[in-house]
Amino acid sequence: MATPVAAAAPSVSAQTQANAIRALAMDAVQAANSGHPGAPMGMADMAVALWGRHLRHNPTNPAWANRDRFVLSNGHGSMLIYALLHLTGYKLPMQELKNFRQFGSKTAGHPEVGHTPGVETTTGPLGQGLTNAVGMALAEKLLASEFNRTIGDVHHAIVDHHTYVFMGDGCLMEGISHEAVALAGAWKLNKLIALYDDNGISIDGQVAPWFIDDTPKRFEACGWNVIRAVDGHDADAVSAAIAAAKNSADKPTLICCKTSIGKGSPNRANTAKAHGEPLGAEEIKLTREALDWPHAPFVIPKNVLAAWDAKAAGKAAEAAWNTQFAAYKTAFPELAKEFVRRMKGELPKQFNQVAVDAVLAAHTKAETVASRKASQIALETFTAALPELLGGSADLTGSNLTNTKSTPNLRFDLAGNVVKNEAGQGGRHINYGVREFGMAAIMNGVALHGGYIPYGGTFLTFSDYSRNAIRMAALMKQRVIHVFTHDSIGLGEDGPTHQSVEHAASLRLIPNLDVWRPADTAETAVAWAVALQNSNKPTALLLSRQNLPYAPKHGLGDISRGAYVLSEPADVGMKKKAKAVIIATGSEVQLALKAQELLAKEHKIGVRVVSMPSTTAFDRQDTAYKTDVLPKGLPRIAVEMGSTDGWWKYGVAAVVGLDTYGESAPAPVLFQHFGFTPENVADTVRAVLAK
């Protein structure tokens, strides 16, 4: 779709535009006495080519749905994007650049989405920006397939934009880049264009001794179109390469731009000294002379600002799209309404009823199934009602049970088009292959793009592979759902390599990550409902391999609060009040209930059983509710097949847990060996009361 982009004023050369970026980068880093000037100075000409001649965006509306996405994967070069945002007209005044890396500024050390207008994703952990970009490009392709329509000669392409990413040697050294690059090629993401800042320098110096990859051949082997040996300091050459890349019909494109880190600095260019420290006052003076940039720090001439200003072109581009969308809305009113809802991230109006029905159905049927199966049962309902749910698994679909009748496998034909079934529906379940980290970061990109709620599955023990991407989702406040099955020694014979011990406790440490470990079908349905409503945080669902009996309940309303009273002494025939509280999660809730019954029948001791499927949700409750569930004065005993450290904050007197690795054996043998029996739980309660 041809729409206006910003064009440089005739009186200002591309070199001068690039030098404006270089000056802002070195001045801001110098003022902060901290940062990375080399990458922005080296990529400045690439930025002129992309941002000045190709990128379709609207600085006055950074959230325009059909904007091109730009990702700075080598996020340490953040002054590049801050300079570009300021120069092109975003609400990022010069004072923010002067406050680079200072408390409260909009110019953090690394770009942060939601913090700085125009930043599409938080980058810094290398390789993940590239992988986020793959997710964004995938979302664009799937939305285009789902919403674009053709009537006669009229093609309503309301989803039609590119995803661009700048990346460096460090991004390509990270293992996640291999996962992302392979999937982008397999999915034929032809609107993904990556510009490689090939400067040959990292913190430790020249990368040649430790980075010998033939990068072009590597990308070609993964199904990419590769444009080699582009002079990264020739904006015309880079622009021509981008234009060629945009014509790719069935492949993503890598543009290899040979650059000099710290370009313009007489003594620091092409050295590691330019990478991660200020140039210094004397070197900045010399650089200004070398660049023929006589202006004072943070001063940009009016004609240079005018050349960079993209506000008018951005408004025109969005206005053209608005006209197109109005025609689409007339022709397809329901589709248009659905597109707007999806891009806003709003759930369907009927969602609350769908969730209630799912939980009530689980409660009524009271099935004995593994919580991974309970998850699939809940997903059958939710994926049918929410077309934005986009699932997947890292080669464990049959174990994670992430697929449903509404989510056929995602496939592309030889031309790169989404394969659709007889009903005209494309796939909604992704086979990521054995790529847990890549899956997690791609899901982040999908969520950031908008239009889908991604979820993906693997074994809980492999959450370690995904961990930094999970943390990034939490930091970015993105709705991404991780389905982690085989959550304990209960998986049995696969042994300690696959048996999670520390993982639940470890995930609970991540701020803004909701963690749920449900005990039965109703708790699992609630966990899914809460996860889908968590519009500003990711969720981890920890699910069992083994079957779990349904736990009878007095009500369902408090499950979503993370912990609730499941059973009182009266429920096992006792008239006495509780003398202790057993807190349990997931599969251990049944242990707690059996121990409660044992204590009542054999020892005349009454205990309350509290199911705590989500410590993170419970921790958000008010003091009154917490005290109601866990009364003061009653000793508490926690039961969970995992690390004990996280339980002491609840004032427990003892924990029946596991602080060692498991063993390879059938699950019942392991439960007996490690003390996860009703008798041991009951004995632990008695020992606590005896004290």
XYZ file of C-alpha atoms in Angstrom:
691
model
C 0.000 0.000 0.000
C 1.656 3.208 -1.148
C 1.381 5.926 1.491
C 3.538 8.981 2.180
C 6.742 8.783 4.188
C 8.962 11.595 5.348
C 11.426 12.976 2.808
C 14.534 14.984 3.549
C 14.442 18.680 2.716
C 16.558 19.359 -0.415
C 18.869 21.713 1.455
C 19.885 19.073 4.007
C 22.051 16.151 2.993
C 21.646 12.627 4.267
C 25.073 12.980 5.846
C 23.940 16.021 7.819
C 20.822 14.188 8.976
C 22.997 11.308 10.148
C 25.386 13.655 11.900
C 22.488 15.077 13.890
C 21.997 11.581 15.336
C 25.715 11.211 16.016
C 25.878 14.526 17.814
C 22.862 13.805 19.992
C 24.208 10.354 20.836
C 27.668 11.472 21.902
C 26.327 14.541 23.748
C 23.702 12.596 25.707
C 26.114 9.849 26.702
C 28.665 12.450 27.742
C 26.087 14.343 29.820
C 25.030 11.131 31.547
C 28.638 9.965 31.854
C 27.160 6.604 30.954
C 25.936 4.799 27.872
C 26.874 3.490 24.460
C 27.657 6.108 21.806
C 29.331 3.843 19.254
C 26.325 1.929 17.927
C 24.106 4.992 17.328
C 26.987 6.764 15.597
C 27.642 3.709 13.438
C 23.990 3.095 12.512
C 23.063 6.729 11.879
C 23.161 6.447 8.076
C 21.091 3.254 8.193
C 18.567 5.184 10.268
C 18.435 7.990 7.699
C 17.636 5.449 5.005
C 14.912 3.679 6.959
C 13.327 6.417 9.058
C 13.745 9.128 6.450
C 12.646 7.235 3.352
C 10.682 4.084 4.150
C 9.238 3.810 7.659
C 5.490 4.474 7.757
C 4.633 5.854 11.178
C 2.795 8.764 12.717
C 4.631 10.616 15.496
C 1.345 12.268 16.508
C -0.269 8.835 17.025
C 2.311 6.202 18.009
C -0.485 3.621 18.409
C -1.754 3.773 14.805
C -2.727 0.169 14.078
C -1.165 -0.096 10.616
C 2.151 1.592 11.366
C 5.377 -0.142 10.497
C 7.059 -1.614 13.557
C 10.673 -0.739 14.318
C 12.740 -2.721 16.808
C 16.198 -1.725 18.023
C 17.376 -5.191 19.004
C 20.808 -3.930 20.056
C 19.064 -1.834 22.697
C 22.257 -0.604 24.319
C 22.371 1.825 21.384
C 19.223 3.441 22.760
C 20.310 6.980 21.895
C 19.724 6.053 18.263
C 16.006 5.561 18.770
C 15.710 8.459 21.222
C 17.349 10.774 18.695
C 15.059 9.484 15.949
C 11.929 9.880 18.050
C 12.869 13.428 18.968
C 13.894 14.438 15.463
C 10.850 12.973 13.715
C 8.394 14.660 16.043
C 7.332 12.314 18.824
C 6.561 13.720 22.262
C 10.145 13.381 23.381
C 11.475 16.919 23.920
C 15.159 17.767 23.936
C 15.141 18.019 27.716
C 14.481 14.266 27.859
C 17.588 13.635 25.763
C 19.556 15.879 28.103
C 18.253 13.708 30.952
C 19.409 10.475 29.299
C 19.684 7.645 31.837
C 18.493 9.860 34.696
C 15.809 8.983 37.226
C 12.311 9.750 35.964
C 13.342 10.554 32.395
C 11.721 9.099 29.277
C 15.157 8.094 28.037
C 16.103 5.046 30.081
C 19.389 3.259 29.581
C 17.650 0.761 27.294
C 14.417 1.407 25.364
C 11.273 0.568 27.334
C 7.871 0.041 25.744
C 5.080 1.936 27.468
C 7.604 4.345 28.913
C 8.781 6.207 25.822
C 6.322 7.078 23.014
C 7.284 5.310 19.806
C 9.238 2.467 21.421
C 7.660 -0.832 20.325
C 9.422 -3.229 22.694
C 11.856 -3.225 25.583
C 15.284 -4.313 24.383
C 18.679 -4.786 25.954
C 18.920 -8.553 26.479
C 20.479 -9.221 23.094
C 18.705 -11.356 20.532
C 15.280 -10.913 22.069
C 14.463 -7.781 20.086
C 15.017 -9.698 16.852
C 12.816 -12.479 18.207
C 10.109 -10.017 19.269
C 10.228 -8.667 15.718
C 9.572 -12.170 14.385
C 6.492 -12.300 16.613
C 5.328 -8.905 15.365
C 5.773 -9.917 11.735
C 3.914 -13.158 12.392
C 1.031 -11.262 13.985
C 0.870 -8.925 10.968
C 0.767 -11.840 8.557
C -1.922 -13.711 10.477
C -4.092 -10.625 10.971
C -3.805 -9.790 7.277
C -4.901 -13.311 6.392
C -7.800 -13.127 8.827
C -9.114 -9.620 8.152
C -8.076 -8.455 4.668
C -10.729 -8.978 2.011
C -11.080 -8.679 -1.761
C -14.351 -7.888 -3.549
C -13.986 -7.869 -7.292
C -11.126 -5.537 -8.106
C -11.172 -3.894 -4.672
C -8.608 -5.194 -2.207
C -9.264 -4.096 1.374
C -5.779 -4.451 2.863
C -6.337 -2.911 6.285
C -3.421 -4.899 7.707
C -0.403 -4.158 5.544
C 2.817 -3.081 7.192
C 6.437 -4.077 7.634
C 8.478 -4.956 10.672
C 12.030 -3.604 10.678
C 14.772 -4.533 13.092
C 18.279 -3.187 13.633
C 20.633 -5.711 15.215
C 24.310 -6.232 15.859
C 26.883 -8.967 16.298
C 25.787 -9.585 19.884
C 22.199 -10.327 18.823
C 23.473 -12.890 16.341
C 25.796 -14.538 18.856
C 22.909 -15.162 21.236
C 21.448 -18.630 20.729
C 17.891 -17.317 20.604
C 18.686 -15.663 17.266
C 19.067 -19.104 15.702
C 15.615 -20.103 16.948
C 14.023 -16.883 15.715
C 15.744 -16.827 12.331
C 14.778 -20.436 11.593
C 11.117 -19.858 12.412
C 10.941 -16.607 10.445
C 12.214 -18.491 7.412
C 9.851 -21.407 7.938
C 6.910 -19.012 8.231
C 8.007 -17.048 5.138
C 7.653 -13.690 6.893
C 8.339 -11.578 3.819
C 7.449 -8.312 5.564
C 10.213 -8.776 8.127
C 13.358 -6.840 7.213
C 16.438 -7.051 9.426
C 19.345 -4.642 9.032
C 22.570 -6.089 10.425
C 24.992 -3.540 11.883
C 28.141 -5.436 10.967
C 30.806 -3.420 12.783
C 32.906 -6.339 14.030
C 33.264 -4.919 17.552
C 31.909 -5.988 20.935
C 32.841 -5.062 24.501
C 35.856 -7.365 24.474
C 37.176 -5.974 21.188
C 37.338 -7.280 17.619
C 34.883 -10.201 17.412
C 36.827 -12.100 14.752
C 38.474 -14.551 17.200
C 35.122 -15.693 18.654
C 32.501 -14.914 15.999
C 33.387 -16.716 12.789
C 29.872 -17.412 11.488
C 29.202 -16.811 7.833
C 26.088 -14.817 8.657
C 24.736 -14.434 5.103
C 24.996 -18.176 4.468
C 23.406 -18.911 7.823
C 20.367 -16.783 7.007
C 20.134 -18.164 3.472
C 20.151 -21.671 4.926
C 17.163 -20.671 7.070
C 15.156 -19.495 4.068
C 15.949 -15.781 4.112
C 16.575 -13.409 1.250
C 20.024 -11.895 1.895
C 21.365 -8.623 0.507
C 25.110 -8.700 1.088
C 27.883 -6.160 1.441
C 25.875 -2.952 1.679
C 27.840 0.144 2.699
C 26.115 1.017 5.962
C 27.334 4.606 5.695
C 25.751 5.178 2.292
C 22.115 6.071 2.961
C 21.264 5.725 -0.738
C 22.670 2.206 -0.865
C 20.847 1.182 2.316
C 17.618 2.721 1.030
C 17.928 0.808 -2.245
C 18.443 -2.417 -0.285
C 15.337 -1.735 1.792
C 13.326 -1.064 -1.346
C 14.470 -4.381 -2.781
C 13.648 -6.162 0.477
C 10.110 -4.785 0.426
C 9.581 -6.571 -2.889
C 10.257 -9.996 -1.371
C 7.159 -12.129 -1.851
C 7.930 -15.188 0.254
C 11.020 -14.627 2.376
C 12.184 -12.371 5.193
C 15.205 -10.269 4.270
C 18.569 -9.696 5.909
C 20.458 -6.573 4.808
C 24.128 -6.810 5.760
C 25.372 -3.284 6.435
C 29.118 -2.896 6.918
C 29.672 -0.071 9.389
C 32.239 1.522 11.655
C 31.310 1.692 15.310
C 31.686 5.262 16.561
C 31.691 6.609 12.994
C 33.119 10.133 12.953
C 35.241 9.821 16.064
C 38.882 10.232 14.985
C 40.372 8.135 17.783
C 37.519 5.886 18.931
C 35.924 4.715 15.666
C 36.356 0.978 15.027
C 37.461 0.329 18.609
C 35.827 -1.208 21.666
C 36.397 2.142 23.432
C 33.516 3.525 21.372
C 31.130 0.815 22.507
C 30.175 1.408 26.106
C 31.644 4.621 27.498
C 31.502 8.365 26.817
C 33.887 9.635 24.179
C 35.191 12.335 26.500
C 35.136 16.108 26.046
C 38.300 16.314 23.960
C 37.273 13.484 21.616
C 33.809 14.999 21.198
C 35.459 18.260 20.176
C 37.555 16.431 17.589
C 34.508 14.500 16.378
C 32.550 17.722 15.872
C 35.374 19.004 13.722
C 35.626 15.773 11.756
C 31.873 15.762 11.103
C 31.782 19.475 10.322
C 29.164 19.840 13.053
C 29.864 23.244 14.655
C 26.713 23.362 16.781
C 26.667 23.337 20.577
C 25.609 20.236 22.495
C 21.910 19.408 22.036
C 21.440 22.106 19.414
C 19.866 20.999 16.116
C 19.525 23.615 13.334
C 15.975 24.361 12.225
C 16.565 23.158 8.686
C 17.826 19.807 9.996
C 14.791 19.479 12.250
C 12.565 20.292 9.288
C 14.267 17.643 7.184
C 13.644 15.017 9.856
C 10.102 16.072 10.804
C 7.739 13.189 9.967
C 4.540 14.550 11.523
C 2.905 15.755 8.305
C 3.803 12.606 6.365
C 2.667 10.469 9.299
C -0.692 12.208 9.520
C -1.160 11.804 5.784
C -0.300 8.100 5.943
C -2.754 7.468 8.757
C -5.441 9.593 7.065
C -5.095 7.508 3.908
C -5.474 4.356 5.978
C -8.469 5.783 7.819
C -10.165 6.372 4.484
C -9.413 2.811 3.498
C -10.670 1.491 6.827
C -13.901 3.489 6.475
C -14.571 1.723 3.170
C -13.751 -1.596 4.805
C -16.116 -0.818 7.663
C -18.926 -0.096 5.194
C -18.321 -3.350 3.349
C -17.598 -5.509 6.423
C -19.055 -3.840 9.531
C -18.741 -6.859 11.823
C -15.172 -7.597 10.762
C -14.234 -3.951 11.284
C -15.757 -3.981 14.751
C -13.911 -7.176 15.599
C -10.610 -5.778 14.317
C -10.929 -2.675 16.495
C -11.776 -4.789 19.554
C -8.865 -7.117 18.984
C -6.336 -4.332 18.463
C -7.523 -2.614 21.649
C -6.934 -5.843 23.551
C -10.492 -5.942 24.838
C -12.162 -9.261 25.568
C -15.552 -10.034 23.946
C -18.597 -8.721 25.797
C -19.723 -12.264 26.516
C -16.404 -13.232 28.097
C -17.564 -13.089 31.720
C -20.445 -15.439 30.968
C -18.158 -17.761 29.016
C -15.800 -17.895 32.002
C -18.611 -18.518 34.485
C -20.006 -21.294 32.307
C -16.578 -22.924 32.008
C -16.040 -22.927 35.762
C -19.573 -24.130 36.519
C -19.252 -26.930 33.967
C -16.019 -28.062 35.588
C -17.615 -27.960 39.032
C -20.702 -29.846 37.891
C -18.822 -32.610 36.085
C -16.238 -32.931 38.893
C -13.927 -34.963 36.677
C -10.786 -36.733 37.813
C -8.191 -35.672 35.241
C -4.671 -34.301 35.172
C -4.637 -30.527 35.444
C -2.967 -30.429 32.010
C -6.119 -32.113 30.689
C -8.253 -29.731 32.750
C -6.397 -26.935 30.982
C -7.283 -28.382 27.584
C -10.925 -28.716 28.639
C -10.978 -25.047 29.635
C -9.182 -24.108 26.425
C -11.846 -25.842 24.337
C -14.317 -23.318 25.705
C -12.083 -20.266 25.601
C -10.558 -20.833 22.158
C -14.047 -21.294 20.699
C -15.186 -17.985 22.199
C -11.974 -15.967 21.691
C -10.631 -16.035 18.116
C -7.639 -13.989 19.307
C -6.233 -16.922 21.258
C -3.112 -18.094 19.414
C -1.670 -21.250 20.910
C 1.380 -23.376 20.470
C 3.878 -25.750 21.988
C 7.617 -26.342 21.863
C 7.295 -29.814 20.327
C 5.197 -31.153 23.217
C 1.640 -30.654 21.985
C 0.535 -34.153 22.953
C 1.938 -33.653 26.453
C 1.031 -30.019 27.060
C -2.437 -30.460 25.511
C -2.431 -26.923 24.156
C -4.386 -27.779 21.001
C -8.189 -27.700 20.699
C -10.875 -28.261 18.080
C -10.852 -24.514 17.387
C -7.089 -24.266 16.893
C -5.861 -26.246 13.884
C -2.129 -26.280 13.281
C -0.723 -23.176 11.615
C 0.697 -23.926 8.176
C 1.948 -21.890 5.204
C 1.911 -22.911 1.552
C 4.888 -22.673 -0.782
C 3.971 -19.093 -1.687
C 3.961 -18.112 1.981
C 0.188 -17.826 2.353
C -1.622 -19.040 5.460
C -3.256 -22.393 4.744
C -6.972 -22.296 5.523
C -9.483 -25.074 6.097
C -12.777 -25.566 4.280
C -14.399 -23.014 6.579
C -11.816 -20.433 5.564
C -10.064 -20.492 8.945
C -6.314 -20.328 9.294
C -4.329 -22.245 11.874
C -4.206 -21.004 15.463
C -1.810 -23.524 16.995
C 1.910 -23.112 16.335
C 4.445 -25.922 16.254
C 7.483 -24.015 17.530
C 9.753 -27.032 17.478
C 12.209 -27.519 20.325
C 12.648 -23.778 20.842
C 11.360 -22.765 24.282
C 13.233 -19.459 24.521
C 12.325 -18.501 20.981
C 8.694 -19.396 21.586
C 8.516 -17.221 24.698
C 10.091 -14.168 23.039
C 8.030 -14.591 19.861
C 4.893 -14.667 22.003
C 6.055 -11.384 23.545
C 6.296 -9.917 20.057
C 2.839 -11.194 19.124
C 1.365 -9.629 22.254
C 3.196 -6.350 21.661
C 1.887 -6.130 18.103
C -1.696 -6.552 19.210
C -4.607 -8.555 17.850
C -3.769 -11.847 19.546
C -3.381 -13.330 23.014
C -0.554 -15.849 22.701
C -0.101 -18.949 24.826
C 2.515 -21.655 24.548
C 3.406 -24.886 26.270
C 6.422 -26.838 27.442
C 7.460 -28.789 30.541
C 7.835 -26.715 33.703
C 11.473 -27.688 34.109
C 12.180 -26.113 30.700
C 10.815 -22.786 31.878
C 14.469 -22.127 32.654
C 15.101 -21.907 28.907
C 12.325 -19.309 28.635
C 13.005 -17.426 31.828
C 14.443 -14.160 30.552
C 11.656 -13.784 28.003
C 9.118 -14.456 30.766
C 10.783 -11.748 32.829
C 10.667 -9.382 29.862
C 6.936 -10.028 29.404
C 6.413 -9.161 33.065
C 8.566 -6.041 32.751
C 6.682 -4.976 29.619
C 3.265 -5.786 31.156
C 2.260 -8.058 28.299
C -0.565 -10.614 28.348
C 1.291 -13.821 27.507
C 0.255 -17.179 28.941
C 2.740 -19.970 29.603
C 1.377 -23.491 29.934
C 3.912 -25.444 31.975
C 2.995 -29.108 32.423
C 4.672 -32.021 34.212
C 5.069 -29.790 37.242
C 6.663 -32.055 39.896
C 8.138 -35.425 40.792
C 4.639 -36.639 39.948
C 5.751 -37.060 36.338
C 7.622 -40.149 37.521
C 10.059 -42.188 35.492
C 11.606 -39.395 33.407
C 13.593 -38.560 36.507
C 15.258 -35.498 38.014
C 16.212 -33.874 34.702
C 12.503 -33.369 34.050
C 11.107 -33.164 37.582
C 10.611 -29.593 38.714
C 11.679 -28.755 42.241
C 12.706 -25.098 42.411
C 10.714 -23.845 39.436
C 7.430 -22.841 41.072
C 9.258 -20.904 43.779
C 11.568 -19.357 41.204
C 8.758 -18.168 38.945
C 6.931 -16.662 41.914
C 9.922 -14.390 42.454
C 9.388 -12.581 39.137
C 7.530 -9.301 39.769
C 4.267 -8.879 37.832
C 4.089 -12.551 36.832
C 0.964 -14.390 37.949
C 1.677 -18.017 38.833
C -1.135 -20.559 39.179
C -0.860 -24.184 40.278
C -4.464 -25.428 40.255
C -5.709 -28.514 42.077
C -8.600 -29.579 39.837
C -10.741 -28.701 36.831
C -12.583 -25.787 38.457
C -9.401 -24.136 39.730
C -7.827 -24.616 36.298
C -10.768 -22.964 34.546
C -10.551 -20.050 36.982
C -6.813 -19.788 36.396
C -7.379 -19.519 32.647
C -10.138 -16.943 33.119
C -7.906 -14.803 35.325
C -4.967 -15.166 32.930
C -7.087 -13.969 30.026
C -8.242 -10.968 32.043
C -4.684 -10.101 33.069
C -4.291 -7.418 30.407
C -1.111 -6.004 31.962
C 0.804 -9.082 33.088
C 1.847 -12.543 31.893
C 0.699 -15.746 33.574
C 2.353 -19.102 34.211
C 0.067 -22.119 34.635
C 1.760 -25.015 36.420
C -0.035 -28.241 35.580
C 0.231 -31.897 36.547
C 0.920 -34.939 34.428
C -0.915 -37.237 36.837
C -4.673 -37.373 37.378
C -6.133 -35.326 40.226
C -9.525 -36.002 41.856
C -11.989 -33.143 42.000
C -12.035 -31.386 45.370
C -15.614 -30.717 46.612
C -16.255 -27.031 47.233
C -18.716 -24.861 49.136
C -18.403 -22.116 46.536
C -16.414 -20.955 43.556
C -16.275 -17.207 44.029
C -13.062 -16.991 46.038
C -10.849 -19.185 43.844
C -9.819 -16.177 41.771
C -8.444 -14.538 44.919
C -5.580 -17.023 44.906
C -6.430 -18.913 48.099
C -9.638 -19.941 49.802
C -10.987 -22.189 52.517
C -11.608 -25.535 50.882
C -12.552 -27.657 53.844
C -13.316 -27.174 57.546
C -13.382 -29.787 60.356
C -17.165 -29.990 59.974
C -16.688 -31.287 56.433
C -15.113 -34.444 57.857
C -17.695 -34.881 60.620
C -16.028 -32.951 63.427
C -17.808 -30.452 65.661
C -14.531 -29.089 67.026
C -12.914 -25.944 65.690
C -9.751 -26.137 63.680
C -6.497 -26.301 65.618
C -4.289 -25.832 62.560
C -4.360 -24.869 58.893
C -2.933 -26.958 56.090
C -2.063 -24.859 53.012
C -1.621 -26.809 49.796
C -1.299 -26.215 46.069
C -1.998 -28.276 42.975
C -1.736 -32.034 43.320
C -0.949 -31.737 47.033
C -4.430 -30.439 47.846
C -5.631 -34.051 47.795
C -2.888 -34.933 50.258
C -4.082 -32.176 52.551
C -7.695 -33.358 52.377
C -6.712 -36.951 53.129
C -4.499 -35.803 56.005
C -7.405 -33.740 57.355
C -9.621 -36.818 57.304
C -6.929 -38.949 58.929
C -6.362 -36.432 61.719
C -10.080 -36.224 62.390
C -10.764 -39.954 62.450
C -7.682 -41.277 64.208
C -6.561 -38.366 66.370
C -9.687 -36.233 66.858
C -7.756 -33.201 65.609
C -9.636 -30.680 63.501
C -7.804 -28.784 60.767
C -8.766 -26.323 58.075
C -7.569 -26.995 54.529
C -6.744 -23.976 52.403
C -6.175 -24.425 48.694
C -3.749 -21.785 47.420
C -3.599 -22.146 43.633
C -1.930 -18.749 43.245
C 0.330 -17.248 45.888
C 0.797 -14.219 43.645
C -2.951 -13.537 43.426
C -3.392 -14.163 47.151
C -0.587 -11.749 47.988
C -2.573 -8.959 46.289
C -5.607 -9.425 48.543
C -6.394 -7.087 51.409
C -5.374 -7.882 54.968
C -8.930 -8.696 56.051
C -9.302 -11.430 53.445
C -5.864 -12.872 54.148
C -6.653 -13.022 57.861
C -10.019 -14.623 57.164
C -8.354 -17.410 55.175
C -5.330 -17.770 57.450
C -6.537 -16.817 60.939
C -4.059 -15.524 63.467
C -3.223 -17.927 66.256
C -3.650 -21.104 64.230
C -0.394 -22.832 63.280
C 0.062 -23.283 59.532
C 1.608 -26.182 57.636
C 2.336 -25.855 53.912
C 2.413 -28.799 51.518
C 3.942 -28.544 48.055
C 6.196 -30.845 46.045
C 8.877 -28.239 45.572
C 11.292 -25.858 47.258
C 10.273 -24.820 50.739
C 11.846 -21.347 50.869
C 8.862 -19.398 49.552
C 6.454 -20.648 52.203
C 7.978 -19.158 55.319
C 6.593 -15.698 54.530
C 3.132 -17.063 55.320
C 4.151 -17.699 58.907
C 4.120 -21.456 58.549
C 5.415 -23.659 61.333
C 6.462 -26.426 58.946
C 6.625 -27.262 55.263
C 6.205 -30.662 53.714
C 8.265 -29.920 50.632
C 11.247 -30.960 48.571
C 14.655 -29.289 48.666
C 16.538 -32.006 46.808
C 16.296 -33.367 43.273
C 13.907 -36.183 42.502
C 14.596 -39.715 41.293
C 13.655 -41.877 38.345
C 10.825 -44.135 39.477
C 7.057 -44.473 39.223
C 5.286 -41.549 40.854
C 3.689 -43.534 43.728
C 7.120 -44.812 44.716
C 8.489 -41.276 44.733
C 5.591 -39.917 46.789
C 6.244 -42.555 49.433
C 10.013 -42.030 49.359
C 9.855 -38.251 49.704
C 7.110 -38.198 52.303
C 4.205 -36.953 50.230
C 1.681 -39.169 51.955
C -1.384 -38.379 54.076
C 0.324 -40.037 57.020
C 3.426 -37.843 56.835
C 1.374 -34.679 56.436
C -0.774 -35.701 59.412
C 2.322 -36.515 61.476
C 3.791 -33.112 60.605
C 0.623 -31.380 61.847
C 0.720 -33.385 65.073
C 4.384 -32.551 65.600
C 3.659 -28.855 65.157
C 0.751 -28.998 67.618
C 2.894 -30.915 70.101
C 5.287 -27.976 70.227
